[in-house]
Coordinates of C-alpha atoms in Angstrom, one line a residue:
Chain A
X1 CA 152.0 22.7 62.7
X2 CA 154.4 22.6 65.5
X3 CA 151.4 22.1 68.7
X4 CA 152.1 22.9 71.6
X5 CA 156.1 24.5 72.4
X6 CA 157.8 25.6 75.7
X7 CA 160.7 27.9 76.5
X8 CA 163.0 27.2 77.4
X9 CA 163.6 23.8 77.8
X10 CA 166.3 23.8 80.7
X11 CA 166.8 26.6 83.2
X12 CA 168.5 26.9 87.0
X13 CA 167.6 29.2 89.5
X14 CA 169.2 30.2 92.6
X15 CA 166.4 30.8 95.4
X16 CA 164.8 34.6 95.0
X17 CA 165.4 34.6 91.1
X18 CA 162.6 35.3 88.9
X19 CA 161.6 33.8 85.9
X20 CA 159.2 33.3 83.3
X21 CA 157.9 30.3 81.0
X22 CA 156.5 30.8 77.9
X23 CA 154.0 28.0 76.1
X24 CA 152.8 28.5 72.5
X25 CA 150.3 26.9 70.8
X26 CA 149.5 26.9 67.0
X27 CA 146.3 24.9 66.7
X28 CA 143.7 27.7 67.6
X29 CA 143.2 26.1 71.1
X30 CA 140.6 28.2 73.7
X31 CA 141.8 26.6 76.9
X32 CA 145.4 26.4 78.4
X33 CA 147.0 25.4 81.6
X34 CA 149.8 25.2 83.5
X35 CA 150.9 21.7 85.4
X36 CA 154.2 20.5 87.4
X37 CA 155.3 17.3 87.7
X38 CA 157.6 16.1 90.4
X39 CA 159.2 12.7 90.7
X40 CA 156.2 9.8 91.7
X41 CA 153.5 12.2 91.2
X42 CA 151.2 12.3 88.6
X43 CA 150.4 16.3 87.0
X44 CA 149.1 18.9 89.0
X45 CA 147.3 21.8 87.5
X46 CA 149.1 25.2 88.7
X47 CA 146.7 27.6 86.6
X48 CA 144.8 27.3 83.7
X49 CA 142.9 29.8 81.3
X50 CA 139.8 29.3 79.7
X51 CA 140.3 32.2 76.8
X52 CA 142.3 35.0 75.6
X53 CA 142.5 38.0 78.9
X54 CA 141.0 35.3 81.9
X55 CA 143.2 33.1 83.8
X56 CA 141.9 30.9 86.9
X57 CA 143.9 29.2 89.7
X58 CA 144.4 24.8 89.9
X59 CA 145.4 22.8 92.4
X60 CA 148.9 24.4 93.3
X61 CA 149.1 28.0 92.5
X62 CA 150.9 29.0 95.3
X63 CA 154.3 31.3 94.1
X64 CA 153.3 31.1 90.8
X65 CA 151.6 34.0 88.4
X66 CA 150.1 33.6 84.6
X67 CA 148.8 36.0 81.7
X68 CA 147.0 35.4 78.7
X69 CA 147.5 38.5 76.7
X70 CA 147.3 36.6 73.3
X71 CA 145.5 33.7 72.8
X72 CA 148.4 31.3 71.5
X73 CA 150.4 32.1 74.7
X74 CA 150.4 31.6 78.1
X75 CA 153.1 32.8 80.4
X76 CA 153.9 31.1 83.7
X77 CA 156.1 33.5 85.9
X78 CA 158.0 32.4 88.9
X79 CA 158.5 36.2 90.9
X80 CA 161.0 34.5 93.9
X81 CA 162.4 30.9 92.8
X82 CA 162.5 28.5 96.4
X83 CA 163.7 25.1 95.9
X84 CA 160.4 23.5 96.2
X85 CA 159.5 24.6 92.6
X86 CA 162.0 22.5 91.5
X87 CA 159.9 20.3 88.9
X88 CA 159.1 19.5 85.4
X89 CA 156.3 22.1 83.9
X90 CA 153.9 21.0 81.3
X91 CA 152.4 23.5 79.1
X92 CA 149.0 21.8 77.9
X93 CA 145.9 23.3 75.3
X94 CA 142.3 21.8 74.9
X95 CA 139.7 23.1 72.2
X96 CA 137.0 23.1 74.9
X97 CA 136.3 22.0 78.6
X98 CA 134.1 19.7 77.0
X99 CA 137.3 17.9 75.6
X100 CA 139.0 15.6 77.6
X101 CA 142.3 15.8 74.8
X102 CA 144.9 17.9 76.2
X103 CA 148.3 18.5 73.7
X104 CA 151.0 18.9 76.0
X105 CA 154.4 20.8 75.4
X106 CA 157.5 18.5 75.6
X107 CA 158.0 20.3 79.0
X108 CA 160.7 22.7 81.0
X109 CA 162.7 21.0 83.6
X110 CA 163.4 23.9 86.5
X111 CA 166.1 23.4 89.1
X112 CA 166.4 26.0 92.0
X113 CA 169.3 25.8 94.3
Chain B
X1 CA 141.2 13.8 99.9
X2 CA 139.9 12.5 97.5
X3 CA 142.4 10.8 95.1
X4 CA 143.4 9.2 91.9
X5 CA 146.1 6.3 92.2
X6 CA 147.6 3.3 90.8
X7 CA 147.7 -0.1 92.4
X8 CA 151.4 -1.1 90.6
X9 CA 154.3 1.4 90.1
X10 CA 156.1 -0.4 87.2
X11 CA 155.0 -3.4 84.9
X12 CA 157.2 -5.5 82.9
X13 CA 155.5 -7.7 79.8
X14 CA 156.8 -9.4 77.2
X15 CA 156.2 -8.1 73.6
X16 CA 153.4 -9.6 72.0
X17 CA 151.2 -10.6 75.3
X18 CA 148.5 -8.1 76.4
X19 CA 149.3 -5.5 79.4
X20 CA 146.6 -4.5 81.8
X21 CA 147.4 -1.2 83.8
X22 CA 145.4 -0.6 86.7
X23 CA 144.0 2.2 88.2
X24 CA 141.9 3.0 91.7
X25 CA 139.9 6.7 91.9
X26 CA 137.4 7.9 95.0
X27 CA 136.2 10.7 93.7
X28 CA 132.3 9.4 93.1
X29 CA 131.4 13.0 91.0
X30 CA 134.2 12.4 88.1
X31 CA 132.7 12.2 84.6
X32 CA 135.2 11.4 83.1
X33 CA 138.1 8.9 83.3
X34 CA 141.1 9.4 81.0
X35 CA 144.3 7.4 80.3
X36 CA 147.4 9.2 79.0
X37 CA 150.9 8.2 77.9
X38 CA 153.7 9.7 79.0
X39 CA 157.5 8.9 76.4
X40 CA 161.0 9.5 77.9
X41 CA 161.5 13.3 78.1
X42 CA 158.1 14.0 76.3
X43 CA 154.8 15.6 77.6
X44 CA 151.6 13.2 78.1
X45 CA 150.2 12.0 74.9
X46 CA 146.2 11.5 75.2
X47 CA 145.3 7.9 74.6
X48 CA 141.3 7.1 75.5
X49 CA 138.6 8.2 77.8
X50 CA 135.5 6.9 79.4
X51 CA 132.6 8.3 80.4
X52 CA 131.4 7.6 83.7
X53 CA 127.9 5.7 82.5
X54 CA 130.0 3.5 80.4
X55 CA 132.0 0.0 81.4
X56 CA 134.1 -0.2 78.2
X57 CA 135.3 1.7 75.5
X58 CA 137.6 0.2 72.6
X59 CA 140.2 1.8 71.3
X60 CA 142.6 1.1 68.4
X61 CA 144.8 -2.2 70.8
X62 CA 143.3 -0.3 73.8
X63 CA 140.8 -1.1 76.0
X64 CA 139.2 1.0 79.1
X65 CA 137.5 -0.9 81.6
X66 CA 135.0 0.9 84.6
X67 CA 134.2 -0.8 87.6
X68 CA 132.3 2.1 89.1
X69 CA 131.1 -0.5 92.2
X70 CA 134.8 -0.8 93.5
X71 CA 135.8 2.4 91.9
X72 CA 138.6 0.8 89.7
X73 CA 139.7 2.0 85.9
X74 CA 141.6 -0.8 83.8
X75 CA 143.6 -0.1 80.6
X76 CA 144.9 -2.8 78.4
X77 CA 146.6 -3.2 75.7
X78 CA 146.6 -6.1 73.2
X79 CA 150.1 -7.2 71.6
X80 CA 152.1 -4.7 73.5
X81 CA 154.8 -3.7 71.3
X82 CA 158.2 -1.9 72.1
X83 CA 156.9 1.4 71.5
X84 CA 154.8 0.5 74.0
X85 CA 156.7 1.6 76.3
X86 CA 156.2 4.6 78.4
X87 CA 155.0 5.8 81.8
X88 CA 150.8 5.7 81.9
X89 CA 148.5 7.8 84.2
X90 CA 145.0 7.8 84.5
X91 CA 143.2 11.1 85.6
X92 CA 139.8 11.6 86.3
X93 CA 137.6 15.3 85.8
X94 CA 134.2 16.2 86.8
X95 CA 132.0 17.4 83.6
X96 CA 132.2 21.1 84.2
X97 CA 135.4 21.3 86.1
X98 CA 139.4 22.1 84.5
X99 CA 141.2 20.1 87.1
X100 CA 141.7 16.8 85.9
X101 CA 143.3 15.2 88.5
X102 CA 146.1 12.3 87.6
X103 CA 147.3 9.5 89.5
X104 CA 150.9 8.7 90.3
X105 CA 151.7 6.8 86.9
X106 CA 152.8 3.3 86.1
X107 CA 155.8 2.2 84.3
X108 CA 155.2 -0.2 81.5
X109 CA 158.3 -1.8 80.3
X110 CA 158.2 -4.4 77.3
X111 CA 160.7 -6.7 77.0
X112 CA 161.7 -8.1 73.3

């Protein structure tokens, strides 16, 4: 049972680059999101998605796209890299809204020069 | 905005004494506050939650402590132990809502 895993683990951009971030889960989970972290700042949710086919938008979706063809994956995709996205991006699953648990991915550190 | 924050940045304790983390929140319409810990190079690990008509919830060395009248969320730990160690946020989440919001994070350091 390996949770909740992201790929890659490491990647630099230069600006305009696209990219896209893959999060699996193996525990069955409904709900997904997407969160970045940046230095001093707690998580913000980018997008989340509540089952298999829906996604919804968080906090910062701005520059960002997701898809939930299958329901162990969720795809975040970057379509044109600016430094600002420069973060950390957490990959988390819940059974249900109703659970406050989230299992988070060990996380993808993203540079963009 | 409303907000989710942390009174301390870092905390340093000595192993074996108890560690209280501290937390402030404004949002009156959460239901839920949550504490999570956050290892060295490793995603947030879920630790306890609280719901919003409680005052205290006990977990296994952890405590949450509500204060809804000054809006402040408490965590402590009893015996803190190296393992302890890690970066801890609290987040807060209305009932029906997927953003749960996190605070900044406080740095718990335990010294041997």
């Amino acid at each position: 049972n390996a949770g909740v895993t992201q790929t890659p683990k490491f990647r630099v951009l230069k600006t305009g680059q696209s990219m896209t971030l893959l999060c699996a889960q193996d525990m069955n989970h409904e709900y997904m999101y997407w969160y970045r972290q940046d230095p001093g700042m707690g998580l913000r949710l980018i997008h989340y998605s509540v089952g298999e086919g829906t996604t919804a938008k968080g906090e910062v979706p701005d520059g960002y796209n997701v898809s939930r063809l299958k329901k162990q994956n969720f795809l975040l995709g970057l379509e044109s890299a600016a430094p600002s996205q420069t973060s950390v991006y957490f990959c988390a699953s819940s059974f249900t809204l109703l659970v406050n648990e989230q299992f988070f991915g060990p996380g993808t550190r993203l540079t963009v020069l | 905005g409303e907000s989710v924050g942390l009174h301390l940045p870092t905390l340093s304790v000595q192993e074996g004494d108890n560690s209280i983390i501290n937390c402030a929140y404004s949002n009156s319409a959460s239901d839920y506050f949550i504490w999570y810990k956050q290892e060295s190079g490793k995603g947030p690990q879920f630790i306890i939650d609280i719901r919003s008509n409680m005052d205290k919830r006990q977990g296994q060395r952890v405590t949450v402590l509500l204060n809804k009248t000054v809006k402040h969320l408490s965590l402590q730990i009893a015996a803190t132990q190296p393992g302890d160690s890690a970066v801890y946020f609290c987040a807060e989440k209305e009932y029906n809502n997927n953003d749960m919001r996190f605070g900044a994070g406080t740095r718990l350091t335990v010294k041997p």
